[in-house]
């Protein structure tokens, strides 16, 4: 499932909004468990997307199987 881009930080899989932070420089990955994924699109472009802890765990479990 792919969610269209929105203003701010959202999970690229489920659309959950990232937790509020004090500044744009707060690391939501280390503080809140969100992960930034890098994928290569069909056209060869690099695409970055955030994953919430739940969706990242599901993705990781599928990769291990």
PDB file of C-alpha atoms in Angstrom:
ATOM      1  CA  UNK A   1       0.000   0.000   0.000  1.00  0.00           C
ATOM      2  CA  UNK A   2       1.395   3.387  -0.913  1.00  0.00           C
ATOM      3  CA  UNK A   3       0.126   6.611   0.589  1.00  0.00           C
ATOM      4  CA  UNK A   4       0.357   9.855  -1.424  1.00  0.00           C
ATOM      5  CA  UNK A   5       2.800  12.428  -0.039  1.00  0.00           C
ATOM      6  CA  UNK A   6       1.372  14.857   2.489  1.00  0.00           C
ATOM      7  CA  UNK A   7       2.727  17.912   4.231  1.00  0.00           C
ATOM      8  CA  UNK A   8       4.890  16.873   7.174  1.00  0.00           C
ATOM      9  CA  UNK A   9       6.133  13.429   8.106  1.00  0.00           C
ATOM     10  CA  UNK A  10       3.870  10.439   7.578  1.00  0.00           C
ATOM     11  CA  UNK A  11       4.397   6.701   7.356  1.00  0.00           C
ATOM     12  CA  UNK A  12       4.741   5.767   3.684  1.00  0.00           C
ATOM     13  CA  UNK A  13       2.909   2.482   4.287  1.00  0.00           C
ATOM     14  CA  UNK A  14      -0.059   3.252   6.552  1.00  0.00           C
ATOM     15  CA  UNK A  15      -0.250   7.062   6.530  1.00  0.00           C
ATOM     16  CA  UNK A  16       0.162   7.498  10.295  1.00  0.00           C
ATOM     17  CA  UNK A  17       1.441  10.969  11.164  1.00  0.00           C
ATOM     18  CA  UNK A  18       4.857  11.089  12.809  1.00  0.00           C
ATOM     19  CA  UNK A  19       4.971  12.269  16.421  1.00  0.00           C
ATOM     20  CA  UNK A  20       5.260  15.979  17.052  1.00  0.00           C
ATOM     21  CA  UNK A  21       8.765  17.207  17.832  1.00  0.00           C
ATOM     22  CA  UNK A  22      10.197  20.392  19.293  1.00  0.00           C
ATOM     23  CA  UNK A  23      12.135  21.202  16.107  1.00  0.00           C
ATOM     24  CA  UNK A  24      12.570  19.903  12.563  1.00  0.00           C
ATOM     25  CA  UNK A  25      15.986  18.640  13.664  1.00  0.00           C
ATOM     26  CA  UNK A  26      14.698  16.196  16.289  1.00  0.00           C
ATOM     27  CA  UNK A  27      15.520  12.655  15.193  1.00  0.00           C
ATOM     28  CA  UNK A  28      12.222  10.797  15.062  1.00  0.00           C
ATOM     29  CA  UNK A  29      14.176   7.634  14.260  1.00  0.00           C
ATOM     30  CA  UNK A  30      16.234   7.463  17.448  1.00  0.00           C
ATOM     31  CA  UNK A  31      13.683   9.059  19.761  1.00  0.00           C
ATOM     32  CA  UNK A  32      10.431   7.502  18.489  1.00  0.00           C
ATOM     33  CA  UNK A  33      11.546   4.415  16.523  1.00  0.00           C
ATOM     34  CA  UNK A  34      10.634   5.665  13.041  1.00  0.00           C
ATOM     35  CA  UNK A  35      12.854   4.533  10.135  1.00  0.00           C
ATOM     36  CA  UNK A  36      13.772   6.336   6.934  1.00  0.00           C
ATOM     37  CA  UNK A  37      13.849   3.981   3.938  1.00  0.00           C
ATOM     38  CA  UNK A  38      15.560   4.579   0.623  1.00  0.00           C
ATOM     39  CA  UNK A  39      14.111   2.884  -2.456  1.00  0.00           C
ATOM     40  CA  UNK A  40      14.887   3.134  -6.139  1.00  0.00           C
ATOM     41  CA  UNK A  41      11.862   4.004  -8.260  1.00  0.00           C
ATOM     42  CA  UNK A  42      10.990   2.435 -11.619  1.00  0.00           C
ATOM     43  CA  UNK A  43      12.536   5.458 -13.352  1.00  0.00           C
ATOM     44  CA  UNK A  44      15.806   5.030 -11.405  1.00  0.00           C
ATOM     45  CA  UNK A  45      15.179   7.940  -9.040  1.00  0.00           C
ATOM     46  CA  UNK A  46      15.890   7.581  -5.342  1.00  0.00           C
ATOM     47  CA  UNK A  47      12.802   7.852  -3.146  1.00  0.00           C
ATOM     48  CA  UNK A  48      12.876   8.370   0.602  1.00  0.00           C
ATOM     49  CA  UNK A  49       9.965   7.451   2.858  1.00  0.00           C
ATOM     50  CA  UNK A  50       9.356   7.183   6.585  1.00  0.00           C
ATOM     51  CA  UNK A  51       7.991   4.025   8.230  1.00  0.00           C
ATOM     52  CA  UNK A  52       6.344   3.939  11.648  1.00  0.00           C
ATOM     53  CA  UNK A  53       7.652   1.288  14.077  1.00  0.00           C
ATOM     54  CA  UNK A  54       4.733  -1.075  13.343  1.00  0.00           C
ATOM     55  CA  UNK A  55       5.090  -0.950   9.549  1.00  0.00           C
ATOM     56  CA  UNK A  56       8.875  -1.216   9.737  1.00  0.00           C
ATOM     57  CA  UNK A  57       8.576  -4.331  11.923  1.00  0.00           C
ATOM     58  CA  UNK A  58       6.151  -5.893   9.402  1.00  0.00           C
ATOM     59  CA  UNK A  59       8.498  -5.079   6.505  1.00  0.00           C
ATOM     60  CA  UNK A  60      11.481  -6.489   8.346  1.00  0.00           C
ATOM     61  CA  UNK A  61       9.602  -9.695   9.249  1.00  0.00           C
ATOM     62  CA  UNK A  62       8.659 -10.208   5.581  1.00  0.00           C
ATOM     63  CA  UNK A  63      12.279  -9.702   4.500  1.00  0.00           C
ATOM     64  CA  UNK A  64      13.494 -12.332   6.986  1.00  0.00           C
ATOM     65  CA  UNK A  65      10.970 -15.003   5.897  1.00  0.00           C
TER      66      UNK A  65
END
